[in-house]
Coordinates of C-alpha atoms in Angstrom, one line a residue:
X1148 CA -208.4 -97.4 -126.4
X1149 CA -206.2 -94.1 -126.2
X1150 CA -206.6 -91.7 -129.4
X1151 CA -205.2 -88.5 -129.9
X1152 CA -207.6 -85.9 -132.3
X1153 CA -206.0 -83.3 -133.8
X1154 CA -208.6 -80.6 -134.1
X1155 CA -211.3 -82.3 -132.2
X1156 CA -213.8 -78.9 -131.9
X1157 CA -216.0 -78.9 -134.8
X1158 CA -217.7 -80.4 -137.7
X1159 CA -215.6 -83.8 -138.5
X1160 CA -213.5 -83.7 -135.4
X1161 CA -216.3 -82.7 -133.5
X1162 CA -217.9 -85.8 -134.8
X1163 CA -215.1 -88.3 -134.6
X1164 CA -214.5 -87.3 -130.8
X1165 CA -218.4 -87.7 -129.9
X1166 CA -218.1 -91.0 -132.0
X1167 CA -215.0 -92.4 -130.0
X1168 CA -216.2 -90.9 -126.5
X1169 CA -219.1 -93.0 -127.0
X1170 CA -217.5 -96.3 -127.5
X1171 CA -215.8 -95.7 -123.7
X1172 CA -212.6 -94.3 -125.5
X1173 CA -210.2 -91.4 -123.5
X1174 CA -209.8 -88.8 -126.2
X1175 CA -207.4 -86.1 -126.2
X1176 CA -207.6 -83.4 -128.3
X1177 CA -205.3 -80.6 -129.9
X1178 CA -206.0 -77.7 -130.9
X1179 CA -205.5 -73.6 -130.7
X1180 CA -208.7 -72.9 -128.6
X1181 CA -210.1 -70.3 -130.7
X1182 CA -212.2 -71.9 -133.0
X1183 CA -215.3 -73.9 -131.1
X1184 CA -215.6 -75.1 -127.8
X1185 CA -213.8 -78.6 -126.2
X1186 CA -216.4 -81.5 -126.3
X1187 CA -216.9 -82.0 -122.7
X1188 CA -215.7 -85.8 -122.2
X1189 CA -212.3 -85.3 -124.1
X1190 CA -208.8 -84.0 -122.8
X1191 CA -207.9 -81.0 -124.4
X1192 CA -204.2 -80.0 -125.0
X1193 CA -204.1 -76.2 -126.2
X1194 CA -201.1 -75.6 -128.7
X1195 CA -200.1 -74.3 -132.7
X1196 CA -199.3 -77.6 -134.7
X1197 CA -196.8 -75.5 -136.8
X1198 CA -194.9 -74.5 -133.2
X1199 CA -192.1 -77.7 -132.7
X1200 CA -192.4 -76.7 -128.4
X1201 CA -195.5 -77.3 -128.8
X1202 CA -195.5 -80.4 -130.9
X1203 CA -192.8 -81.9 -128.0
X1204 CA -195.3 -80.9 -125.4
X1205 CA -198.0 -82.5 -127.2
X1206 CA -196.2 -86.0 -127.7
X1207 CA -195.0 -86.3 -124.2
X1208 CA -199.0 -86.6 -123.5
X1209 CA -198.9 -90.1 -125.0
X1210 CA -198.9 -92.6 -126.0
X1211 CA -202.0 -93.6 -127.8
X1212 CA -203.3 -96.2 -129.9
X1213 CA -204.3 -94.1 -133.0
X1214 CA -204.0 -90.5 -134.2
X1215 CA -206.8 -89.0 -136.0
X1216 CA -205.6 -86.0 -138.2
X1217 CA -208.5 -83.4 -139.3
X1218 CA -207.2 -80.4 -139.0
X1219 CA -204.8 -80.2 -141.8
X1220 CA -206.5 -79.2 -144.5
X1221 CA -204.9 -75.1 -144.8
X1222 CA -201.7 -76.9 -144.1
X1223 CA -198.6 -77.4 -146.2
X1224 CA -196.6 -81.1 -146.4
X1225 CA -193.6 -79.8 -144.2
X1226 CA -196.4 -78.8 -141.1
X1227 CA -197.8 -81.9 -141.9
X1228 CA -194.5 -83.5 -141.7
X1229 CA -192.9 -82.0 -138.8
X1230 CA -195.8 -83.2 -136.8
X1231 CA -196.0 -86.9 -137.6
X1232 CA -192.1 -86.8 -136.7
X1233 CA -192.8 -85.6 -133.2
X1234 CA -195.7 -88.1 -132.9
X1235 CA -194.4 -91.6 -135.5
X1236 CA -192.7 -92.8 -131.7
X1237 CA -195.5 -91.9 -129.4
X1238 CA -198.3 -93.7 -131.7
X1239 CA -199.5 -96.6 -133.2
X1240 CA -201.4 -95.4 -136.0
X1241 CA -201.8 -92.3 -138.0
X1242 CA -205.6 -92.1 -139.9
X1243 CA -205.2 -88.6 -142.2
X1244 CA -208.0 -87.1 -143.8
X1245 CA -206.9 -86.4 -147.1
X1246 CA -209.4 -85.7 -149.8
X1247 CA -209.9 -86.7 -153.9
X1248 CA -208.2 -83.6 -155.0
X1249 CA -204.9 -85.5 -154.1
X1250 CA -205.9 -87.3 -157.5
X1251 CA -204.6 -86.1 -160.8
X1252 CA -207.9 -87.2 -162.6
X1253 CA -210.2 -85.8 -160.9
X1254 CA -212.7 -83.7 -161.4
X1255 CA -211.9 -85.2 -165.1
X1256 CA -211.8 -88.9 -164.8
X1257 CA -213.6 -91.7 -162.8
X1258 CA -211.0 -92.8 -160.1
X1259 CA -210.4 -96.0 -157.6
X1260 CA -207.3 -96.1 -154.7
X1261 CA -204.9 -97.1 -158.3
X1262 CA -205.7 -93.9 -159.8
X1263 CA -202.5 -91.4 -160.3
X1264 CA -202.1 -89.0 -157.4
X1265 CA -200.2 -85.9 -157.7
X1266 CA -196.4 -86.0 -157.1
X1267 CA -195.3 -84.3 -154.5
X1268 CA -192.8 -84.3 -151.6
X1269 CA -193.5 -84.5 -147.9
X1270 CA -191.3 -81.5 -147.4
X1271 CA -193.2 -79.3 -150.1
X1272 CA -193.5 -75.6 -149.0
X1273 CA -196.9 -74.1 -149.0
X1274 CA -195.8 -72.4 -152.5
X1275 CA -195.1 -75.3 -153.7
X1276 CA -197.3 -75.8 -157.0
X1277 CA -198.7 -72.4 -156.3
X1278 CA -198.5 -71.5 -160.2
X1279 CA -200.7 -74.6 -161.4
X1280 CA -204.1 -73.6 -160.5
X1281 CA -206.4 -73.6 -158.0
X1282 CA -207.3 -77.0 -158.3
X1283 CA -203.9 -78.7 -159.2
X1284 CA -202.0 -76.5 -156.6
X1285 CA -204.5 -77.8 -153.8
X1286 CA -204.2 -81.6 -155.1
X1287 CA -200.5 -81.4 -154.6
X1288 CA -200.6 -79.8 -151.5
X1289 CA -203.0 -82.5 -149.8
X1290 CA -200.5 -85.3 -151.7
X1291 CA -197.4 -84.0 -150.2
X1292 CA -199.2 -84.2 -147.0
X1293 CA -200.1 -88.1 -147.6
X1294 CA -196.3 -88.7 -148.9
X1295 CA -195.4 -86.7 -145.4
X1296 CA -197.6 -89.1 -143.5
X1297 CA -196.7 -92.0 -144.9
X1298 CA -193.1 -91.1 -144.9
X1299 CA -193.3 -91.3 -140.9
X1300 CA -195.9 -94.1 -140.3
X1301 CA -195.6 -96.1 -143.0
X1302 CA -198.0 -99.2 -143.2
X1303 CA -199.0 -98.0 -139.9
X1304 CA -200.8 -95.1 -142.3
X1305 CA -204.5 -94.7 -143.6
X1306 CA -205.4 -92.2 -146.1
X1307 CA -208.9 -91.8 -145.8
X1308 CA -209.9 -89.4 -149.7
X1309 CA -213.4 -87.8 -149.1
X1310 CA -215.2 -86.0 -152.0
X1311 CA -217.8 -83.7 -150.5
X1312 CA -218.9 -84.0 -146.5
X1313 CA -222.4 -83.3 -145.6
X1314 CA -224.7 -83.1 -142.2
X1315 CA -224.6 -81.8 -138.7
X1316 CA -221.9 -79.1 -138.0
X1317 CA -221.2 -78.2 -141.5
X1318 CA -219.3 -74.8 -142.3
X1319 CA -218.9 -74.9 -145.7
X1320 CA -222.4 -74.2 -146.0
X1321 CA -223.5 -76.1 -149.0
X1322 CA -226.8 -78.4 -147.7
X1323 CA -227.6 -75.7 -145.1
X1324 CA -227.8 -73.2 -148.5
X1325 CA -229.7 -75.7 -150.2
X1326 CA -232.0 -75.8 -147.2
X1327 CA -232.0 -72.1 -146.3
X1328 CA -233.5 -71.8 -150.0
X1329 CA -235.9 -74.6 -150.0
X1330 CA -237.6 -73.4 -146.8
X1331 CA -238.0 -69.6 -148.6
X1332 CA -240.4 -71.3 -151.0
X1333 CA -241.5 -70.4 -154.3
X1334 CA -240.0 -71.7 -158.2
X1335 CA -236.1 -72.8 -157.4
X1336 CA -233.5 -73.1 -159.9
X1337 CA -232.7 -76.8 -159.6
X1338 CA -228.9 -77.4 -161.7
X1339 CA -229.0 -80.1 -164.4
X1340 CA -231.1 -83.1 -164.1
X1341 CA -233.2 -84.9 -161.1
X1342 CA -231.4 -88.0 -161.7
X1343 CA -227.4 -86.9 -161.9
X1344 CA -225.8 -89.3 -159.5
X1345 CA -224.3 -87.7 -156.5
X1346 CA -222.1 -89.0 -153.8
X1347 CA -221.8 -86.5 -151.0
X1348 CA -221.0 -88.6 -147.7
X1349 CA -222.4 -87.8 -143.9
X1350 CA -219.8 -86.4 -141.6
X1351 CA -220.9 -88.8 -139.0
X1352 CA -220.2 -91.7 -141.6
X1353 CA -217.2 -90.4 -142.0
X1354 CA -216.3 -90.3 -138.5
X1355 CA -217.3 -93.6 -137.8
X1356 CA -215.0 -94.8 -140.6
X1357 CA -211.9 -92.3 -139.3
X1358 CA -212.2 -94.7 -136.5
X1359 CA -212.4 -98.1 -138.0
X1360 CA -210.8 -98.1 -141.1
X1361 CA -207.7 -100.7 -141.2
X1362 CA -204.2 -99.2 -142.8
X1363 CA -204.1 -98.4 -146.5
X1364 CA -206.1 -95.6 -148.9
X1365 CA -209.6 -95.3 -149.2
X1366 CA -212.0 -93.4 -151.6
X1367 CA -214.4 -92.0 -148.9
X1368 CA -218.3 -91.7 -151.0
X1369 CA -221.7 -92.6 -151.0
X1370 CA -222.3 -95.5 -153.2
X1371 CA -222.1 -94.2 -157.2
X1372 CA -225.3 -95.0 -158.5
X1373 CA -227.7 -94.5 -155.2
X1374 CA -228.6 -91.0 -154.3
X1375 CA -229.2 -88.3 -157.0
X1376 CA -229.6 -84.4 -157.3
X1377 CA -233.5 -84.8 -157.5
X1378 CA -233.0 -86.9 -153.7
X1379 CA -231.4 -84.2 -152.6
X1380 CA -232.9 -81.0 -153.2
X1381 CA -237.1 -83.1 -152.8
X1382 CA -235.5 -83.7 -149.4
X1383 CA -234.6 -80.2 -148.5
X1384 CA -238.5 -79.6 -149.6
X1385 CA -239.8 -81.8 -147.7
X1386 CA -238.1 -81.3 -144.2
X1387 CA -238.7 -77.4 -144.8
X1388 CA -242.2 -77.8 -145.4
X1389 CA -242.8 -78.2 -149.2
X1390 CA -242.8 -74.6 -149.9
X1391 CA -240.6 -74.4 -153.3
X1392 CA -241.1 -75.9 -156.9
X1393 CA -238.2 -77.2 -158.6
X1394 CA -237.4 -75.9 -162.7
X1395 CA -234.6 -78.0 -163.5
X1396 CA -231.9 -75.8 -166.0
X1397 CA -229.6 -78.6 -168.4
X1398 CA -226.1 -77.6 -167.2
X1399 CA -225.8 -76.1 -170.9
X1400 CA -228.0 -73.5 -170.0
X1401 CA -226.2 -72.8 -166.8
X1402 CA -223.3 -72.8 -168.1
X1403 CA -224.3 -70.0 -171.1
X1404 CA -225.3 -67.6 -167.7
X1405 CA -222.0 -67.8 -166.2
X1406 CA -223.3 -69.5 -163.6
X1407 CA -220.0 -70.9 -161.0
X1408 CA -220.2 -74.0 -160.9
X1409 CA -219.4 -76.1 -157.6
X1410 CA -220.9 -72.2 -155.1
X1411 CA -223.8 -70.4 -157.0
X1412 CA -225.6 -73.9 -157.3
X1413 CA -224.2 -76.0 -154.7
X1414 CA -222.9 -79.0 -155.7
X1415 CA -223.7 -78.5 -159.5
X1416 CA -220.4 -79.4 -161.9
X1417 CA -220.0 -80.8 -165.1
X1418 CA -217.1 -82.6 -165.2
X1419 CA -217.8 -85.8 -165.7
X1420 CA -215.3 -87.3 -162.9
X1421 CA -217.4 -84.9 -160.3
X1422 CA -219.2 -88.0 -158.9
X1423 CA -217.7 -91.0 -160.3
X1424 CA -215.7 -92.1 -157.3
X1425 CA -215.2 -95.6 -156.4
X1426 CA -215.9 -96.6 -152.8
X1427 CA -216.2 -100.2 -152.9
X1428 CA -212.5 -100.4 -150.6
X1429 CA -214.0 -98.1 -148.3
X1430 CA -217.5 -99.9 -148.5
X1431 CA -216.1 -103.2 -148.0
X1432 CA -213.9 -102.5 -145.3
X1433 CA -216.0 -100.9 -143.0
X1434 CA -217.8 -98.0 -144.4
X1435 CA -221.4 -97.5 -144.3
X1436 CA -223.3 -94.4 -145.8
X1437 CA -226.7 -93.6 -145.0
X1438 CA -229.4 -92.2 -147.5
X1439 CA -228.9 -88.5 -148.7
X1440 CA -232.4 -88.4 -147.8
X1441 CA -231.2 -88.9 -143.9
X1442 CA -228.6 -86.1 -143.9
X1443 CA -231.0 -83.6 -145.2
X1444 CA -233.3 -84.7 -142.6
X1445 CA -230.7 -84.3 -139.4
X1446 CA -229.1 -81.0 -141.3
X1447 CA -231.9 -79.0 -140.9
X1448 CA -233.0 -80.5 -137.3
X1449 CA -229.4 -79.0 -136.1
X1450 CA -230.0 -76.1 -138.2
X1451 CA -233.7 -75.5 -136.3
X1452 CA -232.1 -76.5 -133.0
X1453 CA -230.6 -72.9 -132.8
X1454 CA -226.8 -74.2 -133.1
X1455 CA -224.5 -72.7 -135.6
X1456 CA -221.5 -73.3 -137.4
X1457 CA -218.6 -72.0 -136.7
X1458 CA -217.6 -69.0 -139.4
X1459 CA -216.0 -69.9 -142.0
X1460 CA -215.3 -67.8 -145.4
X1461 CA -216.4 -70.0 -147.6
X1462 CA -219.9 -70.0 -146.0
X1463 CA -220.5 -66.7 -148.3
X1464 CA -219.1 -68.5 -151.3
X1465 CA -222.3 -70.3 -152.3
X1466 CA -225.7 -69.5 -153.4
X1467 CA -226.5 -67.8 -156.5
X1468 CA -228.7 -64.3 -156.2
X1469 CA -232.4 -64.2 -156.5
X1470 CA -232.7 -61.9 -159.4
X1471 CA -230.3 -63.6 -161.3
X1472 CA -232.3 -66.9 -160.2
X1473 CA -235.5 -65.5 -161.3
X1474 CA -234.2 -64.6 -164.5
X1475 CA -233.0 -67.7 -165.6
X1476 CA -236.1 -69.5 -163.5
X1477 CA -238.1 -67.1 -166.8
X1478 CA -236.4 -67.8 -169.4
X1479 CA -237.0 -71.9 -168.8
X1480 CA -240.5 -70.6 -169.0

């Protein structure tokens, strides 16, 4: 089996190459260079998706049997498009990872593959719904780049619609936030309630999926009613050596402070649609999540291990500030 990886260097790349190296796969990967190292094992090919030489140069490396896109998440639908042009003749399938934004409903509604998606074409411009909001302008932009896939692979395509990606590698820097404070001990502001259903999935869960998944579009989530808040941040206690007590805030609370949702308490929202995602496609074609519990667990081994993410500017988005903590931490008491 022949797959080309576009990005391929860290955090869900990183773990679909180490995931398709091990089943005896040849991986080549493209990429600029400049953010993480090559896995050793693949066959790297250095070159700027948005640069049509380079796209040409790229394709003449083939063919393979499947392309795995992770790298286009900062990208606009025409990138998106002008690359699965160069590559629709030199491929068999195309698996993009996409994300829930793409959904009108959500973070407002439960959804399933048949919810609305934004409309958008696969020749948008990266301005294109620029005026709608954060939220609504990104949800168009990662549509357009599913209509710009599709567009060129067809039923040859899978959409593959994460919500939130935990575990090894991460950048974002949500769980390793959530551990960093769970291993400085003492009373920590826990959002909401212990038993709010969550559905963060592991990256390597993920990966494994990227790589299996048959054609079509899948919700990509831990199962809705398994793991919870409570799982979550008991875990980060326990693999950081019990230090911490939690004082669970209601979200109305919260939400009187100012707090942000989604970065000052990682993971923390309100909407109601936040973690009501339906993965049972996903689950029963393939997809298999282990326990929150797990994640934490590996997170904070890699964490430990003395290996670092690679920087990212939303790493300094999340976590709230002590004395702000401590103040609402009081006034619970």
């Amino acid at each position: 089996m022949r797959i080309l990886l576009l990005g391929g260097t860290w955090f869900l790349g990183r773990a679909v190459a180490e995931n398709a190296l091990a089943r005896g796969w040849t991986v080549t990967t493209f990429n600029r260079g400049r953010s993480a190292p090559d896995l050793p094992g693949t066959e790297p090919v250095h070159g700027d998706r948005t640069n049509p030489d380079d796209l040409k140069r790229l394709a003449d490396h083939g063919p393979w049997d499947l392309v795995v896109d992770t790298s286009a998440s900062e990208m606009a639908p025409r990138q998106v498009l002008d690359g699965t042009r160069a590559l629709a003749a030199a491929a068999d399938r195309y698996v993009y990872v996409s994300t829930v934004n793409a959904y009108q409903g959500w973070p407002h509604e439960p959804l399933t593959e048949d919810s609305a998606v934004y409309a958008a074409p696969p020749d948008a411009a990266r301005e294109y719904g620029a005026g709608d909001g954060v939220t609504v302008y990104y949800g168009k932009q990662k549509a357009g780049c599913e209509a710009a896939v599709s567009s060129q692979f067809g039923d040859r395509a899978t959409v593959l619609r994460p919500g939130v990606i935990l575990g090894p590698g991460e950048y974002v820097g949500r769980l390793p936030w959530w551990l960093s404070r769970a291993r400085r001990g003492g009373t920590i502001l826990a959002p909401g309630r212990p038993g709010t259903h969550i559905q963060p999935v592991d990256v390597r869960d993920v990966a494994e999926f990227a790589l299996t998944a048959p054609p079509g579009a899948y919700n990509v989530a831990a199962p809705r009613d398994r793991d919870t808040m409570g799982d979550l941040l008991t875990a980060c206690l326990a693999v950081t050596g019990n230090r911490g007590k939690l004082a669970w805030a209601p979200d109305e609370l919260l939400t009187a402070h100012g707090i942000r949702e989604w970065t000052e308490l990682p993971l923390w929202r309100t909407a109601k649609g936040t973690w009501a995602v339906d993965s049972t496609r996903a689950r029963t074609a393939g997809l298999v999540c282990r326990p929150i519990a797990e994640t934490v667990a590996d997170t904070w081994e890699w964490l430990t291990s003395g290996s670092m993410p690679v920087e990212h500017p939303r790493w300094n988005d999340h976590g709230i500030d002590p004395d702000r903590e401590m103040s609402i931490v009081a006034e619970l008491r």
